[in-house]
Amino acid sequence: MSKKILFLVLTLFASFSSFQKATAQNAPGIFDGQADVGKVNTPGSGNYDAKAQQYQLSGSGTNVWANHDEFHYVWKKMKGDFILRTNAVFIGKGVEEHRKVGWMVRASLDSGSKHISAVMHGSGLTSLQFRRTTGGVTEEKKFDLTSADEVIQLERKGSVYTMSVAKRGELFVSQEVSDVDLGDDVYVGIFICSHNPAVTEKAVFNNVRIVIPAPATLVPYKQYLGSGIEILDLQTQNSRIVYQSPVSLQAPNWMQDDKHLLYNSDGLLYTFDLKKNMPAVLNTGSASHNNNDHVISFDGKWLAISSADQSGASMGWVVPITGGEPRRLTPTGPSYMHGWSPDGKWIVFCGARNNEYDVYRVPSAGGPEERLTTTKGLDDGPEYSPDGKYIYFNSVRSGLMQVWRMKADGSEQTQLTNDDYNNWFPHVSPDGKWIEYITFLKSEVAPGDHPFYKHVYLRVMPVDGGPSTVVAYLYGGQGTINTPSWSPDSKHLAFISNTSMLFPIFPISK
């Protein structure tokens, strides 16, 4: 090879490597690219920490306001409906109280572009800002909320944009705008503006999610969105996506070895290796129509599952945790298994008898079932406390679905939550201190229903009842936490979130 040809090859290789490096640098994480919008004195940057699944942005710029903008933008091109969500926190005290971070949807990358932005200021002021026309004046809808650590959500549904915001741990409050036309094909992303051209500010974005929701044409229980298994750190309230699938994954149990999860998908049960991020089918023999009501015994040796028999009704079964041919537990159905007693002698379940759903218990070794609730209306999701004294469940008897508790013999049935939401599936932490449950919006679901693909919260409250804290904001519902999903040390939760769009930066099933 001549020196001239070698030089050309090396030059082309170096150019290609530089192109690869620039492309990677310009497209952090789930986004397509990044850019400084408008004339900024100091170039901004956006970086992605793959281990923490966290974004750090730095940027300058005079403002995002009036008839033009200056800021740093990390973006993705999108069409149709979407839900954008993140936790955003500035790094350091900062200089200007009106420095800004948040979500932004723009018609273009021009500085005077039409846009709609969900904005948190350095002062804690939160507002929905928008520019109706190219080069037009920016308008604003302010929230009463003021916080330095917020959850910011911006949703597009048709022509309506809705901003929802919450102090971390609290419920969303919302504002919307419906008369700003950005077109269908838009830029979507996170941004930072220092509000001072001589200053560079920094911010961290956790729990960054771009969700494509279910279309109006989706047929429930016949068509499904993709699923993500997420692991939530309760101390930081940050979660990591550890696995994705284009099919429906449901109800992750955290196994006693602290190394695996157990979930169901398309009639089968799977164990999920938390170190390798890989699933494997668990043999359940002739029980091949398993649903999302399965629970592991306190000693970690046995598994109660719910699987349809030849009649098509869900029945209760028991199988070794290592798999094998199941032993039938309930003679009639539907029966949905939910909890073992700590001594392993009883299993509690939701059973439909004479068109009435109630909580029952049955000996794990086999025997007649015993009805524990008799109030008219759906009683579901029963689960023992680790000390065996109580059974927690959810009931619609008060009008909305709420969390209840009773003694192990069914006596002293007491309501623990009493709010304007529908609360399902209470799970007691292994240390016996906390209850996790899922909350559906009253505006989206009927009290006796827990469907797929809704805006939901995961909340935690003291085991005896009391103020609840939101620990996760997500798009999910049915299958998100139908089963106990606490880690053995009570410091983490596993759950399922849903979307039509998967991102290759996270592990995806083949």
XYZ file of C-alpha atoms in Angstrom:
510
model
C 0.000 0.000 0.000
C 1.440 3.412 -1.003
C 1.955 6.147 1.596
C -0.680 8.269 -0.178
C -3.345 5.533 -0.008
C -2.428 4.753 3.612
C -2.788 8.442 4.449
C -6.229 8.563 2.819
C -7.358 5.423 4.680
C -6.167 6.785 8.019
C -7.803 10.140 7.290
C -11.112 8.494 6.430
C -10.911 6.294 9.554
C -10.176 9.328 11.730
C -13.055 11.235 10.129
C -15.411 8.309 10.663
C -14.283 7.967 14.294
C -14.802 11.682 14.841
C -18.225 11.418 13.241
C -19.122 8.501 15.524
C -17.873 10.417 18.557
C -19.765 13.578 17.584
C -22.933 11.622 16.881
C -22.753 9.889 20.253
C -22.019 13.189 21.950
C -24.925 14.865 20.175
C -27.427 12.136 21.045
C -27.296 11.408 24.783
C -29.422 8.574 26.113
C -32.887 8.304 24.611
C -32.599 11.515 22.587
C -31.682 12.138 18.945
C -29.433 15.160 19.388
C -28.650 18.363 21.244
C -28.044 21.982 20.345
C -27.753 25.513 21.638
C -30.818 27.397 20.480
C -30.247 31.089 19.822
C -26.940 32.948 20.282
C -25.351 31.860 23.546
C -22.009 33.085 24.891
C -20.957 29.698 26.268
C -21.838 26.439 24.498
C -23.970 24.089 26.551
C -23.780 20.330 26.895
C -25.884 17.330 27.758
C -24.437 14.081 29.102
C -25.981 10.740 30.007
C -24.827 8.529 32.885
C -25.851 5.042 31.756
C -25.303 3.431 35.157
C -27.492 5.918 37.030
C -29.748 6.512 33.986
C -29.348 10.204 34.685
C -28.883 13.277 32.492
C -26.766 16.309 33.379
C -27.253 19.492 31.376
C -25.254 22.699 31.416
C -26.159 25.835 29.528
C -26.250 29.593 29.387
C -28.570 31.928 27.474
C -30.388 35.176 28.153
C -33.895 33.757 28.510
C -36.723 31.633 27.150
C -39.230 34.418 26.830
C -40.542 37.318 24.733
C -40.115 36.692 20.977
C -36.938 34.607 20.950
C -35.045 32.117 23.110
C -31.485 31.269 24.154
C -30.844 27.962 25.918
C -29.376 24.462 25.630
C -31.686 21.739 24.341
C -31.453 17.931 24.275
C -34.138 16.767 21.868
C -35.918 13.994 19.992
C -38.151 14.302 16.922
C -41.638 12.911 17.550
C -45.146 12.679 16.165
C -48.515 11.882 17.706
C -49.422 11.697 21.386
C -46.802 11.405 24.110
C -46.197 11.777 27.841
C -42.927 13.366 29.018
C -41.835 13.072 32.648
C -38.755 13.800 34.780
C -37.425 14.928 38.147
C -35.290 18.033 37.657
C -32.916 19.614 40.189
C -30.476 22.501 39.739
C -26.885 21.937 40.823
C -25.682 24.654 43.171
C -27.192 27.892 44.425
C -27.103 29.568 41.028
C -27.042 33.224 40.064
C -30.435 34.171 38.647
C -33.721 33.213 40.303
C -35.324 32.863 36.868
C -32.870 30.300 35.510
C -35.026 27.571 33.933
C -35.152 23.819 33.367
C -37.904 21.519 32.171
C -39.531 19.908 29.156
C -39.997 21.739 25.877
C -41.887 20.936 22.673
C -40.861 23.106 19.682
C -41.902 23.421 16.077
C -38.252 24.052 15.096
C -34.796 24.803 16.503
C -35.039 28.451 15.439
C -34.795 30.861 18.372
C -38.238 32.344 17.672
C -40.025 29.031 17.150
C -43.486 28.284 18.454
C -43.195 26.179 21.590
C -44.884 24.837 24.700
C -42.694 24.422 27.775
C -43.148 22.918 31.233
C -40.780 25.093 33.232
C -39.273 25.096 36.722
C -37.411 28.271 37.705
C -34.495 28.604 40.095
C -36.803 30.377 42.552
C -39.124 27.356 42.551
C -41.738 29.099 40.406
C -43.411 26.605 38.070
C -45.247 27.585 34.905
C -46.622 26.435 31.570
C -45.126 28.750 28.929
C -46.027 28.919 25.247
C -45.496 30.932 22.067
C -48.431 30.733 19.663
C -46.722 32.111 16.531
C -43.176 32.189 15.199
C -41.534 35.286 16.645
C -44.584 36.011 18.767
C -44.728 36.971 22.434
C -44.408 34.204 25.034
C -47.381 33.677 27.339
C -47.529 31.922 30.692
C -49.800 30.058 33.095
C -48.331 29.994 36.590
C -48.806 27.327 39.237
C -49.225 28.110 42.913
C -46.697 25.377 43.608
C -43.172 26.494 44.569
C -40.457 23.876 45.028
C -36.797 23.294 44.240
C -37.288 19.552 43.704
C -40.163 18.803 41.375
C -41.664 16.141 39.182
C -42.486 17.704 35.816
C -44.800 16.098 33.280
C -45.908 17.408 29.883
C -48.470 15.446 27.891
C -49.799 15.890 24.370
C -53.171 14.323 23.585
C -54.462 15.433 20.229
C -54.298 19.226 20.246
C -54.255 19.524 24.042
C -51.043 19.982 26.020
C -51.250 19.348 29.761
C -48.529 20.227 32.239
C -48.615 18.396 35.566
C -46.248 19.168 38.403
C -45.720 18.003 41.966
C -43.349 18.447 44.835
C -41.616 15.108 45.001
C -43.794 12.783 47.084
C -47.022 14.665 46.438
C -49.830 14.343 43.890
C -49.900 16.202 40.585
C -51.639 19.509 39.917
C -52.255 20.428 36.278
C -52.727 23.234 33.730
C -53.464 22.868 30.024
C -53.448 24.762 26.761
C -55.417 23.684 23.698
C -55.088 26.517 21.199
C -51.397 26.383 20.297
C -50.673 24.531 17.052
C -47.085 23.300 16.800
C -47.853 20.781 14.069
C -47.627 17.026 14.442
C -43.894 16.628 13.776
C -42.121 18.361 16.666
C -38.933 18.528 18.696
C -39.346 17.141 22.199
C -36.725 17.418 24.920
C -35.242 18.666 28.177
C -33.602 22.070 28.404
C -31.662 24.498 30.589
C -31.345 28.300 30.465
C -29.194 30.358 32.847
C -31.209 33.595 32.349
C -27.821 35.369 32.234
C -25.626 35.234 29.107
C -22.452 35.434 31.186
C -23.358 32.490 33.409
C -23.487 28.733 32.872
C -25.915 26.747 35.029
C -26.161 22.996 35.577
C -29.038 20.652 36.391
C -29.634 16.944 36.874
C -32.619 15.101 35.354
C -33.645 11.748 36.856
C -36.507 9.415 35.909
C -36.538 10.780 32.364
C -39.356 9.033 30.509
C -40.840 9.502 27.050
C -44.026 7.432 26.916
C -46.177 6.689 23.891
C -49.610 5.878 25.381
C -52.222 3.434 24.174
C -54.193 4.568 21.114
C -57.941 5.003 21.455
C -58.381 1.990 19.153
C -56.536 -0.443 21.447
C -58.695 -3.419 22.462
C -58.123 -4.110 26.200
C -56.903 -7.594 27.140
C -56.439 -8.459 23.456
C -53.882 -5.866 22.402
C -50.925 -4.794 24.544
C -48.239 -2.151 24.782
C -44.587 -2.782 25.505
C -43.411 -3.200 29.089
C -40.469 -2.099 31.192
C -39.279 -3.656 34.436
C -38.154 -0.861 36.727
C -36.305 -0.964 40.039
C -37.073 1.933 42.375
C -34.684 3.102 45.094
C -36.981 4.290 47.876
C -34.382 6.571 49.438
C -33.725 8.586 46.280
C -37.047 7.827 44.551
C -35.081 7.290 41.349
C -35.806 4.212 39.257
C -33.846 2.291 36.638
C -35.261 0.411 33.677
C -33.561 -2.990 33.818
C -35.460 -4.743 31.026
C -37.910 -4.008 28.221
C -40.170 -6.131 26.067
C -42.559 -5.322 23.215
C -45.064 -7.706 24.851
C -46.940 -7.500 28.140
C -44.881 -8.290 31.244
C -46.803 -8.230 34.511
C -46.589 -8.421 38.299
C -42.943 -8.723 39.385
C -42.442 -10.617 42.661
C -39.086 -10.031 44.335
C -37.679 -13.469 45.155
C -36.168 -14.341 48.545
C -32.664 -14.904 47.148
C -32.553 -11.146 46.313
C -31.104 -12.107 42.929
C -34.243 -12.712 40.877
C -37.700 -11.399 40.127
C -40.671 -13.529 39.127
C -43.214 -12.227 36.614
C -45.859 -13.508 34.210
C -46.203 -12.983 30.480
C -48.545 -14.574 27.930
C -49.636 -17.391 30.237
C -46.156 -18.346 31.460
C -44.090 -17.458 34.509
C -40.526 -16.212 34.207
C -37.647 -15.697 36.606
C -35.556 -12.617 35.889
C -31.859 -12.554 36.782
C -31.163 -9.096 38.249
C -27.427 -9.362 37.594
C -27.579 -10.591 34.012
C -30.831 -8.770 33.141
C -32.121 -11.954 31.528
C -35.396 -13.907 31.960
C -35.925 -17.661 31.955
C -39.190 -19.628 31.827
C -40.227 -21.247 35.121
C -41.737 -24.684 34.605
C -45.311 -24.784 35.921
C -46.236 -28.040 34.221
C -49.823 -28.281 33.048
C -50.607 -24.790 34.387
C -49.939 -22.873 31.201
C -52.544 -20.109 31.445
C -51.058 -18.213 34.375
C -52.265 -14.699 35.168
C -50.755 -11.932 37.273
C -51.835 -13.211 40.708
C -48.919 -15.247 42.014
C -47.207 -15.061 45.384
C -44.142 -16.580 47.035
C -44.283 -18.148 50.504
C -42.437 -16.361 53.326
C -39.806 -19.120 53.484
C -39.182 -18.758 49.740
C -39.818 -22.444 49.014
C -43.288 -22.400 47.481
C -45.273 -20.486 44.932
C -49.038 -20.034 44.809
C -50.193 -19.325 41.266
C -53.453 -18.512 39.529
C -54.042 -20.308 36.265
C -57.087 -21.120 34.173
C -58.325 -24.696 34.117
C -60.183 -26.385 31.264
C -63.289 -24.297 31.996
C -61.333 -21.105 31.436
C -61.769 -19.880 35.028
C -58.742 -18.927 37.123
C -57.956 -21.474 39.843
C -55.430 -21.589 42.658
C -52.416 -23.915 42.470
C -49.255 -24.574 44.475
C -45.877 -25.366 42.917
C -42.294 -25.515 44.276
C -40.378 -22.279 43.757
C -37.977 -24.221 41.531
C -40.876 -25.275 39.293
C -42.671 -28.544 38.629
C -46.142 -29.982 38.245
C -48.616 -27.867 40.265
C -51.058 -29.115 42.871
C -54.585 -27.733 42.563
C -55.750 -25.776 45.594
C -59.220 -24.375 44.839
C -62.021 -26.531 43.388
C -64.045 -23.563 42.087
C -63.311 -20.221 40.494
C -62.531 -17.639 39.586
C -59.874 -17.716 42.310
C -56.897 -15.350 42.405
C -54.035 -16.140 44.805
C -52.541 -13.195 46.706
C -50.866 -14.044 50.007
C -49.276 -16.734 52.203
C -49.435 -16.675 55.978
C -45.946 -16.379 57.529
C -46.213 -19.896 58.972
C -47.055 -21.250 55.523
C -50.332 -22.845 56.624
C -52.797 -20.547 54.835
C -53.178 -18.832 51.493
C -55.531 -15.882 51.094
C -57.156 -15.145 47.773
C -59.888 -13.219 46.004
C -62.689 -15.552 44.990
C -65.858 -15.009 42.979
C -68.725 -17.013 44.419
C -72.358 -16.356 43.444
C -71.295 -13.260 41.466
C -69.717 -11.689 44.549
C -65.953 -11.173 44.939
C -64.654 -11.658 48.484
C -61.517 -12.489 50.433
C -61.100 -16.175 51.296
C -58.440 -18.275 52.931
C -57.633 -21.916 52.263
C -55.148 -24.324 53.906
C -52.003 -24.507 51.796
C -51.993 -28.278 52.269
C -55.523 -28.449 50.872
C -58.941 -28.316 52.469
C -62.151 -26.282 52.548
C -61.989 -22.556 51.892
C -63.198 -20.007 54.448
C -64.867 -16.709 53.548
C -63.427 -13.706 55.437
C -65.351 -10.754 53.945
C -69.111 -10.604 53.455
C -69.786 -6.944 52.667
C -71.393 -6.375 49.281
C -68.959 -5.104 46.655
C -65.501 -6.120 45.452
C -62.911 -7.133 48.061
C -59.557 -8.006 46.492
C -55.779 -8.177 46.881
C -55.480 -9.834 50.332
C -52.019 -10.161 51.851
C -50.697 -11.105 55.294
C -48.496 -8.862 57.398
C -45.068 -10.391 58.187
C -46.121 -10.999 61.816
C -49.249 -12.859 60.665
C -51.599 -10.703 62.760
C -53.330 -8.892 59.913
C -54.563 -9.279 56.375
C -54.437 -6.162 54.212
C -56.790 -5.886 51.243
C -58.595 -3.375 49.055
C -62.362 -2.892 49.071
C -64.886 -0.792 47.173
C -67.455 -0.908 49.991
C -67.022 2.805 50.833
C -67.745 3.943 47.249
C -64.175 4.198 45.932
C -61.547 1.474 46.075
C -59.595 1.932 49.327
C -57.035 0.038 51.419
C -58.395 -1.919 54.392
C -57.041 -4.150 57.121
C -58.523 -6.969 59.203
C -57.256 -9.441 61.736
C -56.152 -12.811 60.390
C -59.494 -14.377 61.360
C -61.430 -11.740 59.382
C -62.520 -9.634 62.360
C -62.079 -5.877 62.949
C -62.178 -4.787 59.291
C -60.797 -1.236 59.271
C -60.367 1.300 56.472
C -56.821 2.719 56.190
C -57.026 5.086 53.203
C -59.830 7.561 52.640
C -59.206 9.876 49.719
C -60.622 10.807 46.330
C -58.700 8.139 44.410
C -58.953 4.405 43.752
C -56.289 2.526 45.730
C -55.408 -1.101 44.983
C -53.096 -3.958 46.011
C -51.548 -3.082 49.376
C -48.197 -4.818 49.883
C -46.519 -4.828 53.278
C -42.745 -4.328 53.406
C -40.691 -7.278 54.718
C -39.648 -5.221 57.758
C -43.352 -4.740 58.573
C -43.176 -0.932 58.609
C -44.708 0.215 55.331
C -47.470 -0.454 52.818
C -47.025 0.106 49.098
C -50.122 0.436 46.916
C -51.129 1.667 43.472
C -53.441 4.628 42.938
C -55.716 5.179 39.924
C -57.371 8.502 39.117
C -61.105 8.615 39.733
C -61.490 10.456 36.419
C -59.913 7.548 34.498
C -61.258 4.349 36.080
C -64.405 3.006 37.742
C -64.007 2.103 41.441
C -64.127 -1.640 40.785
C -61.703 -1.662 37.857
C -57.907 -1.634 37.577
C -57.258 -1.519 33.816
C -54.065 -1.351 31.805
C -52.499 1.858 30.503
C -53.514 4.671 32.819
C -51.822 7.457 34.764
C -51.057 5.915 38.137
C -49.082 6.611 41.286
C -47.208 4.210 43.512
C -47.640 5.344 47.102
C -46.216 4.273 50.445
C -47.755 4.790 53.888
C -47.082 3.552 57.446
C -48.342 0.035 58.095
C -51.011 1.263 60.518
C -52.214 3.957 58.111
C -51.354 7.636 57.951
C -50.031 10.156 55.411
C -49.050 8.609 52.070
C -46.026 9.542 49.980
C -45.890 9.183 46.198
C -42.735 7.252 45.319
C -43.318 6.792 41.571
C -45.300 8.572 38.853
C -45.920 6.384 35.827
C -48.058 5.074 32.995
C -49.235 1.582 33.889
C -52.029 -0.022 35.903
C -53.031 -3.655 35.518
C -49.907 -5.743 36.091
C -47.816 -2.910 37.546
C -47.738 -4.220 41.151
C -50.475 -6.881 41.428
C -48.081 -8.937 43.539
C -45.649 -8.205 46.436
C -42.721 -6.381 44.832
C -40.611 -5.262 47.818
C -36.945 -6.231 47.928
C -36.055 -8.403 50.940
C -34.299 -5.447 52.632
C -37.373 -3.190 52.173
C -35.268 -0.586 50.338
C -36.388 -1.130 46.747
C -39.526 -1.832 44.751
C -39.948 -3.575 41.412
C -42.758 -2.517 39.090
C -43.915 -2.559 35.472
C -44.371 0.562 33.365
C -45.850 0.637 29.854
C -45.275 2.399 26.544
C -45.554 1.774 22.810
C -41.941 2.881 22.257
C -38.870 1.054 23.569
C -35.386 2.559 23.689
C -32.308 0.497 22.735
C -30.164 2.037 25.496
C -32.034 -0.271 27.903
C -31.978 -4.110 27.695
C -34.692 -5.372 25.316
C -35.967 -8.924 24.871
C -34.985 -10.569 21.607
